[in-house]
Amino acid sequence: MLSAIIPLFMLSALTNANPLYTYCFNDAINYTANSQFEDNLHQLLQWLPSNSSVTGFYNNYFGDGADRVYGEALCRGDVNQTICQNCIKIASQEVLNGCKSKEKIIWYEFCQIHYSFQNFSTLMVYTGKYPDSNSLEKNVSNPSHFNEVLMYLMNNLSSEASFTPSKRMFAVGEIKFSKSNIYGLVQCTPDIKKSDCRSCITSALGDLNACCQGLQGGIVVSRNCNVRFELYRFYNASRMSLTYPSPAGGKWKIGMVVAVTCISAFVIAVLIVSSVVYLRWKKGGQEDEERSQHDLLHELPAFSVGRIVLPNQSSTTDPSACDMTLSSISPR
C-alpha cells in the first residue's frame, strides 16, 4: 500500500515544488542574450527530459568551439520514468531563470541539472550546498546518540552505493532509533569512479553533520552526490534495514555486573551454609559431651565413707587404734 501511495505523493509534490537550491558558479562569465551559447544551451536542455528518463541519468554536449555547452541530468534513483521526465522538464525551464552564468546547477527533490562551458565530467570538485529547508527541521532528543546512529546508517549506505554495481550508485535504508526509525538516502552521478563516489559522500556527510546535527532531517546536495535523512520514509525503493550495534564496552560492563552479582550471591550462600553446618556441629558436639558425661556417671561404682567415732572411753578390747573407730571403705 505504501509503495503505491508514495509515487502519487511524488507527483503531487513535483507539481508544486520549488528548487531545493540553485547555484551559479562565480568563476564563470555570463553569456549574453541571443548569443550562440544561449542557443546551444536551449538545444541541450530540450534533449535532457526524454533521454534522462530512460536510465535516470544522461550527459551530452551541444555546439562547437567556445560556444559548446556541456550538460547532464540526474533523477533520484527511486523515481519512475514519468516523474523523472517531468522533473527534468521543469528543471530545464527553471534553470534559465535568474543568473545567466555559463555554469549553473539546479537541484530539485527528485532531479538535478548541471550545464557548463567546460567538460566537467573529468573534474571532481565537491560543491556541497545546504537547502534552506534544513532550517525548518525540529530538534531531536539525545542528539549525540542520534548522530552516532545516523552516521552508522549513512556510512553503510555510502559503502553500498559506491561498491555494489547493481545499486547504480544509489542506496536507501533505515535504522531503529528509540521509538522511531531514521531513513537515509545517498546517491552519486554514475559517471564517476567508485572511489570518487565514496569520497564525495564522505564530504557530504561531513557537511550534513555540520549543518543538521541534532535535527530530525537534513539534506546536502552537490554536483556528484547527494545525501538526505528523515524520521519518515520519503523514498520508494527496497531498502537496507540496520540495527545499531551495542558498544563493546557496554557489553563488558553488563557482563561484569552479572558476574560480580553471581559471585557475591554464591559467596553469601556458602557463608550461610557454612554457618548452619558449624552451628549444627557445635550443638551436636555439646549434646554428645553431655550424653557421655551422663553415661559415665551411671557406669562408675559408688563408694561410702565410714564414720569416724570418737569413743567416750578407750577399751583394750576395741580393735580401733589411736582411740578412733575406722570404717572400711567398700562399694555399695
GROMACS .gro file of C-alpha atoms in nm:
model
  332
    1MET     CA    1   0.000   0.000   0.000
    2LEU     CA    2   0.279   0.239   0.092
    3SER     CA    3   0.462   0.161  -0.232
    4ALA     CA    4   0.152   0.264  -0.427
    5ILE     CA    5   0.093   0.583  -0.231
    6ILE     CA    6   0.448   0.724  -0.242
    7PRO     CA    7   0.463   0.768  -0.624
    8LEU     CA    8   0.133   0.959  -0.613
    9PHE     CA    9   0.276   1.177  -0.340
   10MET     CA   10   0.586   1.235  -0.553
   11LEU     CA   11   0.377   1.356  -0.848
   12SER     CA   12   0.181   1.590  -0.623
   13ALA     CA   13   0.500   1.723  -0.463
   14LEU     CA   14   0.661   1.774  -0.804
   15THR     CA   15   0.372   1.984  -0.935
   16ASN     CA   16   0.411   2.248  -0.665
   17ALA     CA   17   0.781   2.205  -0.598
   18ASN     CA   18   1.037   2.479  -0.580
   19PRO     CA   19   1.407   2.416  -0.638
   20LEU     CA   20   1.599   2.294  -0.334
   21TYR     CA   21   1.892   2.508  -0.440
   22THR     CA   22   2.028   2.696  -0.742
   23TYR     CA   23   2.399   2.762  -0.773
   24CYS     CA   24   2.567   2.998  -1.019
   25PHE     CA   25   2.944   2.946  -1.041
   26ASN     CA   26   3.120   3.268  -0.954
   27ASP     CA   27   3.426   3.196  -1.165
   28ALA     CA   28   3.221   3.155  -1.485
   29ILE     CA   29   3.142   3.452  -1.704
   30ASN     CA   30   2.787   3.534  -1.807
   31TYR     CA   31   2.652   3.460  -2.151
   32THR     CA   32   2.466   3.725  -2.344
   33ALA     CA   33   2.109   3.709  -2.467
   34ASN     CA   34   2.054   3.575  -2.820
   35SER     CA   35   2.415   3.452  -2.837
   36GLN     CA   36   2.528   3.124  -2.989
   37PHE     CA   37   2.599   2.990  -2.643
   38GLU     CA   38   2.240   3.058  -2.537
   39ASP     CA   39   2.104   2.885  -2.848
   40ASN     CA   40   2.320   2.580  -2.782
   41LEU     CA   41   2.207   2.576  -2.419
   42HIS     CA   42   1.840   2.574  -2.523
   43GLN     CA   43   1.905   2.284  -2.761
   44LEU     CA   44   2.082   2.082  -2.498
   45LEU     CA   45   1.812   2.139  -2.238
   46GLN     CA   46   1.549   2.013  -2.481
   47TRP     CA   47   1.732   1.682  -2.510
   48LEU     CA   48   1.755   1.615  -2.141
   49PRO     CA   49   1.398   1.521  -2.033
   50SER     CA   50   1.331   1.236  -2.273
   51ASN     CA   51   1.685   1.098  -2.269
   52SER     CA   52   1.727   1.112  -1.892
   53SER     CA   53   1.405   0.928  -1.812
   54VAL     CA   54   1.526   0.600  -1.968
   55THR     CA   55   1.803   0.527  -1.719
   56GLY     CA   56   1.771   0.819  -1.478
   57PHE     CA   57   2.097   0.976  -1.599
   58TYR     CA   58   2.211   1.146  -1.918
   59ASN     CA   59   2.505   1.365  -2.021
   60ASN     CA   60   2.599   1.518  -2.355
   61TYR     CA   61   2.714   1.839  -2.520
   62PHE     CA   62   2.588   2.062  -2.798
   63GLY     CA   63   2.776   2.306  -3.025
   64ASP     CA   64   3.139   2.356  -3.110
   65GLY     CA   65   3.433   2.565  -3.005
   66ALA     CA   66   3.397   2.830  -2.740
   67ASP     CA   67   3.015   2.815  -2.761
   68ARG     CA   68   2.990   2.442  -2.685
   69VAL     CA   69   2.766   2.361  -2.387
   70TYR     CA   70   2.812   2.051  -2.171
   71GLY     CA   71   2.522   1.924  -1.965
   72GLU     CA   72   2.395   1.636  -1.755
   73ALA     CA   73   2.074   1.541  -1.577
   74LEU     CA   74   2.025   1.303  -1.284
   75CYS     CA   75   1.700   1.167  -1.141
   76ARG     CA   76   1.671   1.025  -0.793
   77GLY     CA   77   1.717   0.651  -0.806
   78ASP     CA   78   1.373   0.557  -0.675
   79VAL     CA   79   1.152   0.761  -0.912
   80ASN     CA   80   0.979   0.618  -1.219
   81GLN     CA   81   1.023   0.741  -1.576
   82THR     CA   82   0.720   0.970  -1.564
   83ILE     CA   83   0.835   1.153  -1.252
   84CYS     CA   84   1.191   1.166  -1.383
   85GLN     CA   85   1.092   1.317  -1.718
   86ASN     CA   86   0.855   1.571  -1.563
   87CYS     CA   87   1.114   1.678  -1.306
   88ILE     CA   88   1.387   1.726  -1.568
   89LYS     CA   89   1.144   1.922  -1.786
   90ILE     CA   90   1.059   2.159  -1.501
   91ALA     CA   91   1.425   2.197  -1.407
   92SER     CA   92   1.522   2.266  -1.770
   93GLN     CA   93   1.286   2.560  -1.777
   94GLU     CA   94   1.371   2.692  -1.432
   95VAL     CA   95   1.747   2.682  -1.483
   96LEU     CA   96   1.716   2.953  -1.749
   97ASN     CA   97   1.577   3.196  -1.494
   98GLY     CA   98   1.789   3.407  -1.266
   99CYS     CA   99   2.160   3.442  -1.332
  100LYS     CA  100   2.300   3.395  -1.685
  101SER     CA  101   2.620   3.224  -1.579
  102LYS     CA  102   2.791   2.991  -1.823
  103GLU     CA  103   2.795   2.726  -1.549
  104LYS     CA  104   2.499   2.653  -1.325
  105ILE     CA  105   2.337   2.373  -1.124
  106ILE     CA  106   1.977   2.343  -1.011
  107TRP     CA  107   1.852   2.081  -0.765
  108TYR     CA  108   1.500   1.956  -0.707
  109GLU     CA  109   1.391   1.684  -0.469
  110PHE     CA  110   1.369   1.427  -0.750
  111CYS     CA  111   1.626   1.551  -1.004
  112GLN     CA  112   1.906   1.792  -1.085
  113ILE     CA  113   2.057   1.960  -1.393
  114HIS     CA  114   2.408   2.089  -1.446
  115TYR     CA  115   2.536   2.275  -1.753
  116SER     CA  116   2.874   2.435  -1.820
  117PHE     CA  117   3.103   2.586  -2.084
  118GLN     CA  118   3.369   2.327  -1.985
  119ASN     CA  119   3.373   1.948  -1.979
  120PHE     CA  120   3.311   1.885  -1.608
  121SER     CA  121   3.290   1.505  -1.641
  122THR     CA  122   3.666   1.492  -1.595
  123LEU     CA  123   3.657   1.724  -1.294
  124MET     CA  124   3.596   1.602  -0.942
  125VAL     CA  125   3.529   1.913  -0.739
  126TYR     CA  126   3.300   1.888  -0.436
  127THR     CA  127   3.040   2.166  -0.421
  128GLY     CA  128   2.818   2.086  -0.122
  129LYS     CA  129   2.517   2.310  -0.059
  130TYR     CA  130   2.260   2.331   0.222
  131PRO     CA  131   1.900   2.387   0.115
  132ASP     CA  132   1.702   2.633   0.325
  133SER     CA  133   1.457   2.355   0.413
  134ASN     CA  134   1.708   2.227   0.670
  135SER     CA  135   1.631   2.523   0.895
  136LEU     CA  136   1.267   2.411   0.922
  137GLU     CA  137   1.354   2.079   1.085
  138LYS     CA  138   1.281   2.022   1.454
  139ASN     CA  139   1.536   1.909   1.711
  140VAL     CA  140   1.570   1.554   1.840
  141SER     CA  141   1.621   1.434   2.194
  142ASN     CA  142   1.963   1.292   2.282
  143PRO     CA  143   2.131   1.446   1.974
  144SER     CA  144   2.473   1.293   2.044
  145HIS     CA  145   2.350   0.933   2.031
  146PHE     CA  146   2.115   1.019   1.744
  147ASN     CA  147   2.409   1.143   1.538
  148GLU     CA  148   2.607   0.825   1.611
  149VAL     CA  149   2.321   0.606   1.490
  150LEU     CA  150   2.262   0.831   1.186
  151MET     CA  151   2.627   0.823   1.076
  152TYR     CA  152   2.633   0.445   1.120
  153LEU     CA  153   2.340   0.421   0.878
  154MET     CA  154   2.478   0.671   0.626
  155ASN     CA  155   2.826   0.518   0.618
  156ASN     CA  156   2.677   0.176   0.545
  157LEU     CA  157   2.465   0.327   0.267
  158SER     CA  158   2.775   0.500   0.130
  159SER     CA  159   2.956   0.166   0.100
  160GLU     CA  160   2.658   0.003  -0.066
  161ALA     CA  161   2.609   0.283  -0.319
  162SER     CA  162   2.979   0.311  -0.401
  163PHE     CA  163   3.079  -0.052  -0.432
  164THR     CA  164   2.766  -0.251  -0.523
  165PRO     CA  165   2.728  -0.233  -0.904
  166SER     CA  166   2.362  -0.336  -0.903
  167LYS     CA  167   2.275  -0.028  -0.694
  168ARG     CA  168   2.396   0.210  -0.966
  169MET     CA  169   2.539   0.442  -0.701
  170PHE     CA  170   2.207   0.480  -0.519
  171ALA     CA  171   2.114   0.335  -0.180
  172VAL     CA  172   1.842   0.385   0.079
  173GLY     CA  173   1.794   0.233   0.421
  174GLU     CA  174   1.659   0.265   0.771
  175ILE     CA  175   1.775   0.207   1.125
  176LYS     CA  176   1.595   0.185   1.458
  177PHE     CA  177   1.637   0.474   1.700
  178SER     CA  178   1.443   0.489   2.025
  179LYS     CA  179   1.073   0.453   1.934
  180SER     CA  180   1.112   0.559   1.570
  181ASN     CA  181   1.325   0.491   1.262
  182ILE     CA  182   1.581   0.702   1.081
  183TYR     CA  183   1.555   0.685   0.699
  184GLY     CA  184   1.855   0.769   0.483
  185LEU     CA  185   1.945   0.815   0.116
  186VAL     CA  186   2.274   0.856  -0.069
  187GLN     CA  187   2.334   0.891  -0.444
  188CYS     CA  188   2.619   0.965  -0.682
  189THR     CA  189   2.621   1.052  -1.051
  190PRO     CA  190   2.705   0.730  -1.242
  191ASP     CA  191   2.981   0.900  -1.446
  192ILE     CA  192   3.235   0.899  -1.161
  193LYS     CA  193   3.457   0.624  -1.021
  194LYS     CA  194   3.357   0.418  -0.717
  195SER     CA  195   3.631   0.570  -0.504
  196ASP     CA  196   3.524   0.920  -0.610
  197CYS     CA  197   3.166   0.839  -0.514
  198ARG     CA  198   3.275   0.729  -0.168
  199SER     CA  199   3.492   1.040  -0.130
  200CYS     CA  200   3.209   1.269  -0.238
  201ILE     CA  201   2.960   1.111   0.004
  202THR     CA  202   3.215   1.134   0.287
  203SER     CA  203   3.248   1.508   0.222
  204ALA     CA  204   2.871   1.547   0.203
  205LEU     CA  205   2.825   1.361   0.533
  206GLY     CA  206   3.075   1.599   0.692
  207ASP     CA  207   2.859   1.890   0.574
  208LEU     CA  208   2.545   1.709   0.689
  209ASN     CA  209   2.695   1.669   1.033
  210ALA     CA  210   2.786   2.037   1.038
  211CYS     CA  211   2.450   2.174   0.922
  212CYS     CA  212   2.199   1.929   1.061
  213GLN     CA  213   2.334   1.762   1.375
  214GLY     CA  214   2.053   1.714   1.624
  215LEU     CA  215   1.779   1.782   1.369
  216GLN     CA  216   1.502   1.543   1.263
  217GLY     CA  217   1.602   1.571   0.897
  218GLY     CA  218   1.856   1.721   0.661
  219ILE     CA  219   1.988   1.724   0.306
  220VAL     CA  220   2.315   1.818   0.136
  221VAL     CA  221   2.339   1.844  -0.243
  222SER     CA  222   2.641   1.867  -0.473
  223ARG     CA  223   2.731   1.812  -0.838
  224ASN     CA  224   2.834   1.447  -0.796
  225CYS     CA  225   2.646   1.327  -0.488
  226ASN     CA  226   2.353   1.397  -0.258
  227VAL     CA  227   2.268   1.276   0.093
  228ARG     CA  228   1.949   1.301   0.295
  229PHE     CA  229   1.784   1.168   0.612
  230GLU     CA  230   1.441   1.199   0.772
  231LEU     CA  231   1.235   1.042   1.051
  232TYR     CA  232   0.975   0.935   0.795
  233ARG     CA  233   1.003   0.722   0.486
  234PHE     CA  234   1.041   0.958   0.188
  235TYR     CA  235   1.161   0.716  -0.081
  236ASN     CA  236   1.003   0.438  -0.285
  237ALA     CA  237   1.263   0.163  -0.314
  238SER     CA  238   1.377  -0.157  -0.150
  239ARG     CA  239   1.587  -0.062   0.148
  240MET     CA  240   1.858  -0.183   0.379
  241SER     CA  241   1.739  -0.235   0.737
  242LEU     CA  242   2.008  -0.199   1.002
  243THR     CA  243   2.039  -0.233   1.378
  244TYR     CA  244   2.286  -0.018   1.566
  245PRO     CA  245   2.533  -0.247   1.748
  246SER     CA  246   2.567  -0.224   2.124
  247PRO     CA  247   2.904  -0.079   2.227
  248ALA     CA  248   3.161  -0.343   2.322
  249GLY     CA  249   3.231  -0.158   2.645
  250GLY     CA  250   2.863  -0.167   2.732
  251LYS     CA  251   2.852  -0.544   2.687
  252TRP     CA  252   3.164  -0.581   2.902
  253LYS     CA  253   3.017  -0.368   3.180
  254ILE     CA  254   2.692  -0.564   3.177
  255GLY     CA  255   2.886  -0.891   3.186
  256MET     CA  256   3.094  -0.770   3.479
  257VAL     CA  257   2.786  -0.664   3.672
  258VAL     CA  258   2.627  -1.005   3.615
  259ALA     CA  259   2.948  -1.185   3.710
  260VAL     CA  260   3.001  -0.982   4.028
  261THR     CA  261   2.638  -1.030   4.127
  262CYS     CA  262   2.655  -1.406   4.075
  263ILE     CA  263   2.984  -1.439   4.262
  264SER     CA  264   2.855  -1.230   4.552
  265ALA     CA  265   2.540  -1.439   4.576
  266PHE     CA  266   2.748  -1.758   4.568
  267VAL     CA  267   2.982  -1.637   4.845
  268ILE     CA  268   2.688  -1.533   5.063
  269ALA     CA  269   2.523  -1.871   5.007
  270VAL     CA  270   2.846  -2.054   5.102
  271LEU     CA  271   2.880  -1.846   5.420
  272ILE     CA  272   2.520  -1.915   5.520
  273VAL     CA  273   2.553  -2.289   5.459
  274SER     CA  274   2.888  -2.300   5.640
  275SER     CA  275   2.740  -2.116   5.940
  276VAL     CA  276   2.445  -2.353   5.959
  277VAL     CA  277   2.672  -2.660   5.936
  278TYR     CA  278   2.905  -2.521   6.203
  279LEU     CA  279   2.623  -2.438   6.444
  280ARG     CA  280   2.472  -2.784   6.398
  281TRP     CA  281   2.811  -2.945   6.450
  282LYS     CA  282   2.876  -2.741   6.763
  283LYS     CA  283   2.534  -2.817   6.909
  284GLY     CA  284   2.570  -3.183   6.827
  285GLY     CA  285   2.914  -3.192   6.996
  286GLN     CA  286   2.777  -3.036   7.313
  287GLU     CA  287   2.490  -3.285   7.322
  288ASP     CA  288   2.731  -3.576   7.271
  289GLU     CA  289   2.958  -3.447   7.550
  290GLU     CA  290   2.669  -3.409   7.792
  291ARG     CA  291   2.541  -3.754   7.699
  292SER     CA  292   2.887  -3.905   7.753
  293GLN     CA  293   2.922  -3.743   8.093
  294HIS     CA  294   2.578  -3.865   8.195
  295ASP     CA  295   2.657  -4.221   8.087
  296LEU     CA  296   2.991  -4.212   8.270
  297LEU     CA  297   2.826  -4.118   8.596
  298HIS     CA  298   2.593  -4.414   8.568
  299GLU     CA  299   2.872  -4.658   8.487
  300LEU     CA  300   3.118  -4.560   8.771
  301PRO     CA  301   3.083  -4.757   9.110
  302ALA     CA  302   2.952  -4.569   9.418
  303PHE     CA  303   3.155  -4.552   9.742
  304SER     CA  304   3.052  -4.481  10.108
  305VAL     CA  305   3.289  -4.333  10.365
  306GLY     CA  306   3.267  -4.471  10.717
  307ARG     CA  307   3.220  -4.251  11.015
  308ILE     CA  308   3.497  -4.151  11.247
  309VAL     CA  309   3.375  -4.211  11.600
  310LEU     CA  310   3.542  -4.070  11.899
  311PRO     CA  311   3.465  -4.315  12.182
  312ASN     CA  312   3.382  -4.194  12.521
  313GLN     CA  313   3.647  -4.420  12.666
  314SER     CA  314   3.918  -4.636  12.540
  315SER     CA  315   3.899  -5.012  12.561
  316THR     CA  316   4.177  -5.256  12.522
  317THR     CA  317   3.948  -5.496  12.359
  318ASP     CA  318   3.834  -5.242  12.096
  319PRO     CA  319   4.003  -5.319  11.768
  320SER     CA  320   4.029  -4.949  11.681
  321ALA     CA  321   4.365  -4.786  11.701
  322CYS     CA  322   4.451  -4.445  11.844
  323ASP     CA  323   4.123  -4.421  12.021
  324MET     CA  324   3.942  -4.389  11.687
  325THR     CA  325   3.700  -4.615  11.507
  326LEU     CA  326   3.768  -4.661  11.137
  327SER     CA  327   3.516  -4.799  10.900
  328SER     CA  328   3.644  -4.970  10.595
  329ILE     CA  329   3.560  -4.825  10.258
  330SER     CA  330   3.367  -5.068  10.045
  331PRO     CA  331   3.144  -5.036   9.744
  332ARG     CA  332   2.774  -5.027   9.795
   0.00000   0.00000   0.00000
